[in-house]
Tab-separated table of C-alpha atoms (C1' of nucleotides) in Angstrom:
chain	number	residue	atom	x	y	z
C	45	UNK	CA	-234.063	191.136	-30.409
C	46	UNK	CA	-234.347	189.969	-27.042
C	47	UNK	CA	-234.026	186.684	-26.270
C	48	UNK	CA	-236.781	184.925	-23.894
C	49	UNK	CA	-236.366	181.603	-21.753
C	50	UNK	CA	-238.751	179.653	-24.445
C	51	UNK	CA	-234.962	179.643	-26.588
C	52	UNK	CA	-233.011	178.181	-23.927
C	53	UNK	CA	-233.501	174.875	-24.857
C	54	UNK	CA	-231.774	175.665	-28.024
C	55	UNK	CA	-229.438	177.915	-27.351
C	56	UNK	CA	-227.795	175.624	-24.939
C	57	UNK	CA	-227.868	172.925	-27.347
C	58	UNK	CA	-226.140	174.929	-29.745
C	59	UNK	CA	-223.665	175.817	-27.145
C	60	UNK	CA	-223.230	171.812	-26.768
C	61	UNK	CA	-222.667	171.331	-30.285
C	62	UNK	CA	-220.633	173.925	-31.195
C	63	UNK	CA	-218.140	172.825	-28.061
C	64	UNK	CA	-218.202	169.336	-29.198
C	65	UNK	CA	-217.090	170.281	-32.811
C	66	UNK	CA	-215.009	173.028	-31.871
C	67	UNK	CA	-213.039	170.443	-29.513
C	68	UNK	CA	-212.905	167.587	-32.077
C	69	UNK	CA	-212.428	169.587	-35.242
C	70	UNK	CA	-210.831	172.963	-34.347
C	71	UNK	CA	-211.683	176.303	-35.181
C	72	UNK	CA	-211.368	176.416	-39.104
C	73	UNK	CA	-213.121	173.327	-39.972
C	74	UNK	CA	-216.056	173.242	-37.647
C	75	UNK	CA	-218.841	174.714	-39.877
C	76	UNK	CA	-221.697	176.766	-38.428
C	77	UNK	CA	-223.777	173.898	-40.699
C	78	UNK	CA	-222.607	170.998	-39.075
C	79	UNK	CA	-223.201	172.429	-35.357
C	80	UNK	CA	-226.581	173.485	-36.272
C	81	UNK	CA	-227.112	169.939	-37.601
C	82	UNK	CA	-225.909	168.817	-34.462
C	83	UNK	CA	-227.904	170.707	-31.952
C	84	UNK	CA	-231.228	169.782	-34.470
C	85	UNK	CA	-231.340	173.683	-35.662
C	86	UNK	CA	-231.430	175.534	-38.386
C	87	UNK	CA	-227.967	177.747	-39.258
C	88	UNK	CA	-229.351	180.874	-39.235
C	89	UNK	CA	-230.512	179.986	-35.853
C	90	UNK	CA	-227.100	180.040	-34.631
C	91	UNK	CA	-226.306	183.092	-36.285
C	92	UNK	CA	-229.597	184.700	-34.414
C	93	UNK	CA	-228.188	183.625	-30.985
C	94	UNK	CA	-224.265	184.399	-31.442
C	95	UNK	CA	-224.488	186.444	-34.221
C	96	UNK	CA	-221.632	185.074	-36.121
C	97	UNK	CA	-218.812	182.121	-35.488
C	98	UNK	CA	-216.422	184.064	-33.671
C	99	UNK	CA	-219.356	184.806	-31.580
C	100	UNK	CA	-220.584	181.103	-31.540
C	101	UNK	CA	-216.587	180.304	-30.345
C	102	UNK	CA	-216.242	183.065	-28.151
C	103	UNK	CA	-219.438	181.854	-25.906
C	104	UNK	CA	-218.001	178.178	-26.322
C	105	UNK	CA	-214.737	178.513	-25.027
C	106	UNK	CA	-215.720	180.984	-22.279
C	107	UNK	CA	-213.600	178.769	-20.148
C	108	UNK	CA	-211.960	178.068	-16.407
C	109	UNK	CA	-209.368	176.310	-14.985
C	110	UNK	CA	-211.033	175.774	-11.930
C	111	UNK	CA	-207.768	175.880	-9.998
C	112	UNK	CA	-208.444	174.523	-6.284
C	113	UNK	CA	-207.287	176.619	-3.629
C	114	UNK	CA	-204.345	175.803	-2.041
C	115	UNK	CA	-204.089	178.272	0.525
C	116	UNK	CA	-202.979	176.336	4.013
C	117	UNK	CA	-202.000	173.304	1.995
C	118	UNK	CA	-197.993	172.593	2.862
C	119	UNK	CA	-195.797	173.580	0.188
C	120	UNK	CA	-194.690	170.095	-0.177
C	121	UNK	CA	-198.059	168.624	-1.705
C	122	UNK	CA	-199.178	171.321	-3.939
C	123	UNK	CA	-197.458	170.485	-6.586
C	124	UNK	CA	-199.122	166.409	-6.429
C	125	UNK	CA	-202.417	168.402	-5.985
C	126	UNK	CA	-201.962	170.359	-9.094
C	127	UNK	CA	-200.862	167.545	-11.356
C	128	UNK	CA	-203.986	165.684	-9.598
C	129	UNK	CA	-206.504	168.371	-10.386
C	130	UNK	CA	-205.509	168.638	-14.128
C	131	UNK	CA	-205.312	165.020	-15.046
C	132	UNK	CA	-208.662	164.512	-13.002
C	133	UNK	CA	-210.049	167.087	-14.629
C	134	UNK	CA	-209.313	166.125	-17.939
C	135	UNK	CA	-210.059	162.233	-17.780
C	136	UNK	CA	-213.519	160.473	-17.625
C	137	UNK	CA	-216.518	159.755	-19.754
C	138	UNK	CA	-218.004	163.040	-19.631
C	139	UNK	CA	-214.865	164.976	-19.162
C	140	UNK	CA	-214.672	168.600	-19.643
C	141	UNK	CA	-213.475	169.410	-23.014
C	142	UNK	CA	-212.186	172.760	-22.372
C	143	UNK	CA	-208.501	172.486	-22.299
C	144	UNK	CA	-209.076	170.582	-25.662
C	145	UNK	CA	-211.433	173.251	-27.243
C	146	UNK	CA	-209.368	175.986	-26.254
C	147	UNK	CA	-206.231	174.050	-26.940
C	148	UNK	CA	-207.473	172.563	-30.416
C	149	UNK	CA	-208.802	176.251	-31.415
C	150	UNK	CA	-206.082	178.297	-30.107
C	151	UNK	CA	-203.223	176.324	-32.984
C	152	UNK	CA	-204.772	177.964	-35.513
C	153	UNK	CA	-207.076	181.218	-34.704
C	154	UNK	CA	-205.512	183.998	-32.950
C	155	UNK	CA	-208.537	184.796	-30.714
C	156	UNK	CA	-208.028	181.320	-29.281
C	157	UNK	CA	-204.626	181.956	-28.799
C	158	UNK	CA	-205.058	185.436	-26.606
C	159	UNK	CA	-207.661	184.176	-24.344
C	160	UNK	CA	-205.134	180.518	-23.591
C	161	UNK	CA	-201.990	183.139	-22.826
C	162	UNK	CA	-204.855	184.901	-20.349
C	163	UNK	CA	-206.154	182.112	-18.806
C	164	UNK	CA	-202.575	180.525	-17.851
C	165	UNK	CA	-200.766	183.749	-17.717
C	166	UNK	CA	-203.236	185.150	-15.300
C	167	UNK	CA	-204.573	181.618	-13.347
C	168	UNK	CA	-201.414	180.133	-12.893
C	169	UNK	CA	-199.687	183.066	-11.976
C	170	UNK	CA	-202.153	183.345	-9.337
C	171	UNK	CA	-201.565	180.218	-7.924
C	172	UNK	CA	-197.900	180.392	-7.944
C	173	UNK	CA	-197.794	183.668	-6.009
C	174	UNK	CA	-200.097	181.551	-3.297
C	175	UNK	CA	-196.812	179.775	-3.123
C	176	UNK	CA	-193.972	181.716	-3.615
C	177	UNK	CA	-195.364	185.637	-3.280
C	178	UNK	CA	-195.631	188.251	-5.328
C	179	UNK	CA	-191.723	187.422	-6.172
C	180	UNK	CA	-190.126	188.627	-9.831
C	181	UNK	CA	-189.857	184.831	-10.530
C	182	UNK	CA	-193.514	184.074	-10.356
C	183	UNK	CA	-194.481	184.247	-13.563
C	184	UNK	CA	-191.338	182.569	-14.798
C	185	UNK	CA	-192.436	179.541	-12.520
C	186	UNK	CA	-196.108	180.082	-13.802
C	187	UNK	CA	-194.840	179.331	-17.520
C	188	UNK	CA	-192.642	176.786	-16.718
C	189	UNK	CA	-195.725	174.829	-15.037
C	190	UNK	CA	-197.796	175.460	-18.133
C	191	UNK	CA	-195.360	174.081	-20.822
C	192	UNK	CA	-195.219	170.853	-18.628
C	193	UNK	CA	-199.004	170.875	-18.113
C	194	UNK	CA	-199.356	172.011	-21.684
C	195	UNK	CA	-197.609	169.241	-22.917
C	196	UNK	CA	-199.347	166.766	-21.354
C	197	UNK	CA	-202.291	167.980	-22.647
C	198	UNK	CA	-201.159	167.813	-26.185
C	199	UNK	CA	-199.197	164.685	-26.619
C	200	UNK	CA	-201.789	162.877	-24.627
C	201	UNK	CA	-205.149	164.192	-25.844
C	202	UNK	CA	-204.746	165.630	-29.143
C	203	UNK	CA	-201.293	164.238	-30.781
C	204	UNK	CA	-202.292	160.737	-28.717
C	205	UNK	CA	-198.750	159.633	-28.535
C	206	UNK	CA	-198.932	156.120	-27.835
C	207	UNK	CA	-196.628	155.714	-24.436
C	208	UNK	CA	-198.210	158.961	-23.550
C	209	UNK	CA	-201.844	157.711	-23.766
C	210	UNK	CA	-200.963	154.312	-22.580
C	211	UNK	CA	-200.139	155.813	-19.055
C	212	UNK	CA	-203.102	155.140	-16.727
C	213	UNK	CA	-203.480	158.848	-14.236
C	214	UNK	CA	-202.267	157.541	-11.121
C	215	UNK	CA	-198.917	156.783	-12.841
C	216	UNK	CA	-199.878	159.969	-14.996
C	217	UNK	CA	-199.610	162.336	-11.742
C	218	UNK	CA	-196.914	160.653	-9.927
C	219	UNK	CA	-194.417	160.835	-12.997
C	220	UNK	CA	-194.953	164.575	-13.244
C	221	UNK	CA	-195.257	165.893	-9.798
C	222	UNK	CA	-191.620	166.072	-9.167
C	223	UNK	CA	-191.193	168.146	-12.498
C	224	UNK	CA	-193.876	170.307	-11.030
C	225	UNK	CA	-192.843	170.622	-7.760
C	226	UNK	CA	-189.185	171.097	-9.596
C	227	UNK	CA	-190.476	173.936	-11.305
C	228	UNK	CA	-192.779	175.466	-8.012
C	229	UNK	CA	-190.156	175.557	-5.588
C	230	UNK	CA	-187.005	174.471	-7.379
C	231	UNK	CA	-183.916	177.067	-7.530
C	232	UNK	CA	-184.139	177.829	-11.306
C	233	UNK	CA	-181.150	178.430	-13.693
C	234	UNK	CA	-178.204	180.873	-12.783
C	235	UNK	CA	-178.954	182.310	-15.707
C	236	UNK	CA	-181.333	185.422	-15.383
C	237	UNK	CA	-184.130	186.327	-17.755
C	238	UNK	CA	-182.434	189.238	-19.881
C	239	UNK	CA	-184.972	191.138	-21.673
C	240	UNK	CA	-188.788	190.436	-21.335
C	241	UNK	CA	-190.368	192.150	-24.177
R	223	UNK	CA	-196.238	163.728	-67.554
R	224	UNK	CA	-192.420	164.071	-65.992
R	225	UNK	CA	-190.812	167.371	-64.720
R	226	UNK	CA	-187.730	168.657	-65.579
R	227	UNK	CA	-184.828	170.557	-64.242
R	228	UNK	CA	-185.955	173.822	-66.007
R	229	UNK	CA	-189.345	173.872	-63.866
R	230	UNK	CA	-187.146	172.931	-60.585
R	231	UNK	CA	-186.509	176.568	-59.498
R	232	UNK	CA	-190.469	176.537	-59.338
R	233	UNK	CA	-191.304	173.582	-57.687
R	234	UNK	CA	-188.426	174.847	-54.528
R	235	UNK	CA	-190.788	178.450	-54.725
R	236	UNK	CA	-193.516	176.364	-54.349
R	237	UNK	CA	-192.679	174.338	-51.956
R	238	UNK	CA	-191.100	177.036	-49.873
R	239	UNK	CA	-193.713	178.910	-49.685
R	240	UNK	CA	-195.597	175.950	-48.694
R	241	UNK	CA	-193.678	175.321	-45.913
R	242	UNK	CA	-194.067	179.427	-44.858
R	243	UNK	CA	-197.767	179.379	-44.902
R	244	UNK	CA	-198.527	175.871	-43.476
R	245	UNK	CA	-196.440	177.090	-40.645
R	246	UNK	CA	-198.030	180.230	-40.030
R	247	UNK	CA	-201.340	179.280	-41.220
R	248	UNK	CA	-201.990	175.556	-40.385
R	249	UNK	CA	-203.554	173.007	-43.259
R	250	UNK	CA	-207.540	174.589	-43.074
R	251	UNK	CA	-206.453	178.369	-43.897
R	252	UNK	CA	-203.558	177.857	-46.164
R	253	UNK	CA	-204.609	178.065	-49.540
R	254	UNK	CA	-203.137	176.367	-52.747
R	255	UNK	CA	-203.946	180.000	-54.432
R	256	UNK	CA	-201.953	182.034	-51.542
R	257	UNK	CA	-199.424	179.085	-51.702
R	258	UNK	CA	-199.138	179.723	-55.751
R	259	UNK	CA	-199.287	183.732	-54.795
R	260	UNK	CA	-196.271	183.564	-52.576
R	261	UNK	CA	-194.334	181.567	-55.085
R	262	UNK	CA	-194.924	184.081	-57.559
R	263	UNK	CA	-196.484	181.152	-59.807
R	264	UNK	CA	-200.057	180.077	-60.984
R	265	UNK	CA	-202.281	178.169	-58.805
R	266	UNK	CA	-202.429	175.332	-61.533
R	267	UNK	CA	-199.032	174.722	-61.580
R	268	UNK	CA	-199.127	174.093	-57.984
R	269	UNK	CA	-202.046	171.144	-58.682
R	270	UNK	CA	-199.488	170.165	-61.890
R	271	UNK	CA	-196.483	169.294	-59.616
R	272	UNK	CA	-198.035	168.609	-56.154
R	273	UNK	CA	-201.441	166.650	-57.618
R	274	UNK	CA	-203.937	168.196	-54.736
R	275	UNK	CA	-203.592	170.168	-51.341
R	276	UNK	CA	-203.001	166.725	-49.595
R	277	UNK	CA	-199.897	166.054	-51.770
R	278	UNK	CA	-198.317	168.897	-51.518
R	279	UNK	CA	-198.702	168.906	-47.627
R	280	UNK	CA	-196.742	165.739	-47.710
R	281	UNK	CA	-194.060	166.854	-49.720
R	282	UNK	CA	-193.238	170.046	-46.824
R	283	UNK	CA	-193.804	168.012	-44.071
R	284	UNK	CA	-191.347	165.656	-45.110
R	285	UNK	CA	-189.408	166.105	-42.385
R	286	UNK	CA	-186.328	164.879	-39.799
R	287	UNK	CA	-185.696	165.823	-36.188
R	288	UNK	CA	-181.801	165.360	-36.968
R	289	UNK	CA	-181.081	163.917	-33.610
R	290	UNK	CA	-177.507	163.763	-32.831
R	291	UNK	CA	-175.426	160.748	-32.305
R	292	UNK	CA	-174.782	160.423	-28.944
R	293	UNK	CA	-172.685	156.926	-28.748
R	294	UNK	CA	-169.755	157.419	-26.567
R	295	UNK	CA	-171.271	160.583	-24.657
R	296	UNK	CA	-171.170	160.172	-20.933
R	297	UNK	CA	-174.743	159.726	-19.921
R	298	UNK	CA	-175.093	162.683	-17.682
R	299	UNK	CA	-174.330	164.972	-20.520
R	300	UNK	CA	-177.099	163.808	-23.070
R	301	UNK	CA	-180.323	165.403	-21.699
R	302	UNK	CA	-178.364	168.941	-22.002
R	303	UNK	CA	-177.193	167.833	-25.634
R	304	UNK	CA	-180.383	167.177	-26.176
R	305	UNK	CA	-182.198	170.378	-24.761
R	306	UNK	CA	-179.296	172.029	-26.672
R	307	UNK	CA	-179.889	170.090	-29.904
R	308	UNK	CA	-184.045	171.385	-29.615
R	309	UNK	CA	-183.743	174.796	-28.745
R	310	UNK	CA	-181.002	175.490	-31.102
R	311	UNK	CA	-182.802	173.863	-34.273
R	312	UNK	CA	-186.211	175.739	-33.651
R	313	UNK	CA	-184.275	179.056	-32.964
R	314	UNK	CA	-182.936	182.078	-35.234
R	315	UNK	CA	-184.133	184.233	-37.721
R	316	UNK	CA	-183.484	181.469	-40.714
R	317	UNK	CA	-185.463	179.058	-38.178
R	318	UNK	CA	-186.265	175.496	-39.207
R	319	UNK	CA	-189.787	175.579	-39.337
R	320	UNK	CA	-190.232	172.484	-39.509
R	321	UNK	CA	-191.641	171.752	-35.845
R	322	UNK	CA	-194.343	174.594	-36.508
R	323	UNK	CA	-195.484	173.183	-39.615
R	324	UNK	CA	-195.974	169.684	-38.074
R	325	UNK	CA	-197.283	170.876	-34.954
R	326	UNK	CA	-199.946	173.925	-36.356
R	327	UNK	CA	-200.580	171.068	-38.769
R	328	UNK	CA	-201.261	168.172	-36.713
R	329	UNK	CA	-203.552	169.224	-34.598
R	330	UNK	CA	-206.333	169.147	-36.983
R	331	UNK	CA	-204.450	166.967	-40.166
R	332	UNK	CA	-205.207	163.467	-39.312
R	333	UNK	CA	-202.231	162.945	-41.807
R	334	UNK	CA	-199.920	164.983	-39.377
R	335	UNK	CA	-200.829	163.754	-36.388
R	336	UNK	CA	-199.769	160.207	-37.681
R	337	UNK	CA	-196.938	161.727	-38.798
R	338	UNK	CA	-195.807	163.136	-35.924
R	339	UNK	CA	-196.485	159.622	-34.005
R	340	UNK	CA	-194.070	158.146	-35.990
R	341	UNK	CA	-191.222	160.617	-36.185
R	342	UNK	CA	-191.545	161.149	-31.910
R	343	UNK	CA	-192.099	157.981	-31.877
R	344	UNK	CA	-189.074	156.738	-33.907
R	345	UNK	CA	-186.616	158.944	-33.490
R	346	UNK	CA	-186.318	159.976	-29.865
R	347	UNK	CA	-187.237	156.048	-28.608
R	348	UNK	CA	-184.175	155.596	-30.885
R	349	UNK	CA	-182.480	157.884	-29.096
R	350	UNK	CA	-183.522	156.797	-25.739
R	351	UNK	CA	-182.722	153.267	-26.225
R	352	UNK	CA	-178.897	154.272	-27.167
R	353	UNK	CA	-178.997	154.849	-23.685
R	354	UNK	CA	-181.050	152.475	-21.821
R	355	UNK	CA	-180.688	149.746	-23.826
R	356	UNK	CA	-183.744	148.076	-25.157
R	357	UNK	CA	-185.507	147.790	-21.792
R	358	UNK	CA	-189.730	147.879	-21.642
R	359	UNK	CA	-189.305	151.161	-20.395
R	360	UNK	CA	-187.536	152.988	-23.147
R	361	UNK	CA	-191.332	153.858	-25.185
R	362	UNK	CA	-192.552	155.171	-22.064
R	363	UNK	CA	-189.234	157.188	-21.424
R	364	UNK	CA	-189.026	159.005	-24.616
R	365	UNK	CA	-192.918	159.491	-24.520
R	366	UNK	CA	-192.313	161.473	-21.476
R	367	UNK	CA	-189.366	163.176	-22.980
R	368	UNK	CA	-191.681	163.903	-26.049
R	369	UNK	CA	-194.417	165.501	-23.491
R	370	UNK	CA	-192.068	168.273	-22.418
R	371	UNK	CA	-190.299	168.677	-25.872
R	372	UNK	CA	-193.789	169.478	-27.734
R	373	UNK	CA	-194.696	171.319	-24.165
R	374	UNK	CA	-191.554	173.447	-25.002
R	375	UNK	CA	-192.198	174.189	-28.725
R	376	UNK	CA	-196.221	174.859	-28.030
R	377	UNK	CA	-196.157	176.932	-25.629
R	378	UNK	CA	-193.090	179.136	-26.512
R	379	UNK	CA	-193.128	178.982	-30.404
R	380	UNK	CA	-196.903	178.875	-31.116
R	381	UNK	CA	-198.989	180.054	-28.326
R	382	UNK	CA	-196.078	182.148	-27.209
R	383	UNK	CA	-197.211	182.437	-23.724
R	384	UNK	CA	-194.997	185.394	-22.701
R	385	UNK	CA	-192.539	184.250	-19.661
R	386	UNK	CA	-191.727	181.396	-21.925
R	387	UNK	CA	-190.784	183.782	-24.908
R	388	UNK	CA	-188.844	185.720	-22.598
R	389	UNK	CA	-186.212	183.115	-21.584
R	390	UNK	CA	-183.157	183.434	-23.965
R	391	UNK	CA	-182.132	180.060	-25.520
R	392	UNK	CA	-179.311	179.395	-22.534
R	393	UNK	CA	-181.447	179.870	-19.797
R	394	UNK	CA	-184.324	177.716	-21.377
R	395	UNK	CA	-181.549	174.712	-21.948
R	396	UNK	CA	-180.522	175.198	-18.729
R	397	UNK	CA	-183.689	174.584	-17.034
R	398	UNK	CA	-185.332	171.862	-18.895
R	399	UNK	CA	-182.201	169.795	-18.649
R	400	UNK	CA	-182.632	168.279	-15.495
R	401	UNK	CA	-186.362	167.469	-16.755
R	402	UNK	CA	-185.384	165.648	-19.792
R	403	UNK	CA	-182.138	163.973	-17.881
R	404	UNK	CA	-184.932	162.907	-15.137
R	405	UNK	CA	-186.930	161.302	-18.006
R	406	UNK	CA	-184.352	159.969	-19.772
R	407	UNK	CA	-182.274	157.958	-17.243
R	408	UNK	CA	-183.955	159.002	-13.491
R	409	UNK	CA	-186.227	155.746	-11.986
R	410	UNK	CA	-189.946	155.985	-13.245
R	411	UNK	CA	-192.841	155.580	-10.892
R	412	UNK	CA	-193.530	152.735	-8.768
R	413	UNK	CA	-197.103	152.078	-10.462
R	414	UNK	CA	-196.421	149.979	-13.184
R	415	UNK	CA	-198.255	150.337	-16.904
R	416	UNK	CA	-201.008	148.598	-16.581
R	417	UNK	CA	-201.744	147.721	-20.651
R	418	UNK	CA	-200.401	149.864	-23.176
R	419	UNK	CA	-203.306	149.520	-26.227
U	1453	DC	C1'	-186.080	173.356	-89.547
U	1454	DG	C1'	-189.977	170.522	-87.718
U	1455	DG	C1'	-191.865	167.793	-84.089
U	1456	DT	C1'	-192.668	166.659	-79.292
U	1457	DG	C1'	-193.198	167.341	-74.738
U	1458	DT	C1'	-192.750	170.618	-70.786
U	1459	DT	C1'	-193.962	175.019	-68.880
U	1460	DG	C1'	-196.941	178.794	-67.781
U	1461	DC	C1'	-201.287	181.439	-68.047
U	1462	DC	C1'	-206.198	181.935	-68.162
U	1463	DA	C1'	-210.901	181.026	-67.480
U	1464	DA	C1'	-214.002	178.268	-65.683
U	1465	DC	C1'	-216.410	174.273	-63.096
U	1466	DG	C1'	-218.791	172.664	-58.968
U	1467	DC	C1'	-218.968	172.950	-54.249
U	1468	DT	C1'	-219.009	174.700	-49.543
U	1469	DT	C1'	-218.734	178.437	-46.647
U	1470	DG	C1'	-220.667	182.379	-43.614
U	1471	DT	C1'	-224.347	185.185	-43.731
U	1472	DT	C1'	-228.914	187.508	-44.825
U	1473	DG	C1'	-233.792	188.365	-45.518
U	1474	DA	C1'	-238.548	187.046	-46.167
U	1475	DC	C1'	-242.283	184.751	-44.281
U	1476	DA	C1'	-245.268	181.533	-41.452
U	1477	DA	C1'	-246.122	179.576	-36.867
U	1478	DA	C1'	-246.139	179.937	-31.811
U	1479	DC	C1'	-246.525	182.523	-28.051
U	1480	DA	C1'	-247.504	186.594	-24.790
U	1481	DA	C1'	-250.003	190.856	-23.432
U	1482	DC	C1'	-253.868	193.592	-23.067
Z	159	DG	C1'	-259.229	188.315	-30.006
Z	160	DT	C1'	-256.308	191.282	-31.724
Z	161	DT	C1'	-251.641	193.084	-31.642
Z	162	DG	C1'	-246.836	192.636	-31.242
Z	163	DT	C1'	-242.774	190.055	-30.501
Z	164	DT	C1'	-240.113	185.913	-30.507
Z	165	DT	C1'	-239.117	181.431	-32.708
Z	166	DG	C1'	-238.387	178.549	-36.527
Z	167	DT	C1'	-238.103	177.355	-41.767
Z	168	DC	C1'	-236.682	178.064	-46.367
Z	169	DA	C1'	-234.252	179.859	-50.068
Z	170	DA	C1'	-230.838	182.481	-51.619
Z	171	DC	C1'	-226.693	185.461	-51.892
Z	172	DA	C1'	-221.641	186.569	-52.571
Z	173	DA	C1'	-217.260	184.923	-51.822
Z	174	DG	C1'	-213.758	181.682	-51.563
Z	175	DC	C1'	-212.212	177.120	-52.098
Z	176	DG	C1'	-209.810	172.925	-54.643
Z	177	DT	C1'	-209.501	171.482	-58.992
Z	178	DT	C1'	-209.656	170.934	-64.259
Z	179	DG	C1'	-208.848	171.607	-69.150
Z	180	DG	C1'	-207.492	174.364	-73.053
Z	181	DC	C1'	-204.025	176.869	-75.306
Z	182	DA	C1'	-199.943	179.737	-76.339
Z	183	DA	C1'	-194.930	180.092	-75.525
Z	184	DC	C1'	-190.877	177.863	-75.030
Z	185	DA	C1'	-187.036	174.359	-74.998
Z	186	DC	C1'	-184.942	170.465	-76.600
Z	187	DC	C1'	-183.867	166.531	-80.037
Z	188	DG	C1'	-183.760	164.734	-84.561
DNA sequence: CGGTGTTGCCAACGCTTGTTGACAAACAAC
DNA sequence: GTTGTTTGTCAACAAGCGTTGGCAACACCG
């Protein structure tokens, strides 16, 4: 019932597999099959090592922003730094396929869905309070930042809106810093938030 | 072989409910037999007037953003008509689900995905060249527009990341006006698009 | 009234899914 | 070298899926 080192091997190519699938095909139709198949395995291997497929997703999507740390960085340039780091971090060859996993996954299966509102609520709201304090606001900024960064991510990556894809990153981060920054620093509405449930 | 007006009170059950659980439940975990449940009908007569799953996905998808006209409004008032025209159409208790269908559905519905191209695609560039004119820019304007739209609707409507929830629909027009008017008629970057595929 | 086509219900098909258990091979420990 | 545990293979299960065809009840048209 313990698991030795001899298993690595697989185990980490399940853990490949099942990211791969879960990022390209989403929760419901990426079949504990087709990522054993993938990784070269048999199925009830997988269920062995993650004892079921909310297991198997669970251990895939065990995920991090990564957020740099912006503490001594002027106010003025966080906000280019933050657009930087996400685009960056999402681009490339071998880019990370986290945000898509999680983002891919969490449309669909509730799970998914708790552990994105935790990862921006709490990383993002960290970062902001670098910025502005530990100010009533914060997390107001914090989910104004994610629907921009959000959206990004899915018009660009998984809906692959054409002007949205055709956008090479430099102009990517440039177009969206000041609506960053705007949302950072900027005064926000007159309007206050009436009831948060 | 042809329907008639005495099964029509079925078909709009049908279809209804359709349009209920595709929202809720995206394509993978609705099922023609909860669809048929719902409806208070037999899961064959769903196959009898829809043909399959993919046919009857179609038929509630079928759907318009019913963007307003907005010839002879000053240009500085449009982005706020348009946050207006957004928020108000994906708000209330008798809610046009519409956006929720399409978006729970397109991120795994190759169908919806191309759907949702087109109508984004269409509709707002439509939109957007009302007021630019029919300059180069215009696809790359409303694809930005789209980006914080769909960032809007995902975050607050299906991953309901709490300090987005909490903003009452004034406040929430109010601050992602000067986003979309930025978008919409602001300059763009200096980098140009290099090739748009 | 009799005939024709539409509607609704029922049972079943073939298939895929997640999951389980049995059993042989490979390894580790003493 | 024997014992015990971990790894891998195979076959099967129960459940749920989309989908199909048959058949009774009904409505309409002559």
């Amino acid at each position: 019932m313990a698991f030795t080192q001899r298993s690595e091997p697989a185990r980490a190519a399940i853990l490949a597999a099942a990211r791969r699938r879960f990022a390209s095909d989403g929760y419901e139709r990426t079949t504990i099959r087709s990522v054993a198949s993938d990784a070269g395995v048999d199925p009830s291997m997988v269920m062995r090592y993650y004892q079921n497929k909310e297991g198997l997703f669970s251990a895939a999507v065990d995920i991090d922003l990564h957020l740099p740390d912006v503490t001594g960085v002027p106010r003025e340039e966080i906000a280019g730094l933050l657009a930087r780091h996400f685009v960056k971090r999402w681009e490339g060859e071998l880019a990370d396929e986290a945000i898509t996993v999680l983002l891919r996954s969490a449309i669909t299966n509730p799970a998914a869905a708790e552990r994105m509102r935790t990862v921006f609520g709490q990383q993002v709201l960290g970062l902001v309070r670098m910025v502005t304090g530990d100010t009533p606001d914060s997390a107001m900024r914090a989910g104004l930042i994610s629907t921009q960064v959000l959206g990004i991510a899915l018009t660009r990556y998984i809906l692959q809106l054409p002007p949205v894809v055709a956008l090479d990153p430099e102009t990517l981060i440039e177009l969206f810093t000041p609506v960053l920054d705007g949302f950072l620093t900027g005064p926000l509405a007159a309007a206050t938030v009436a009831r948060s449930s």
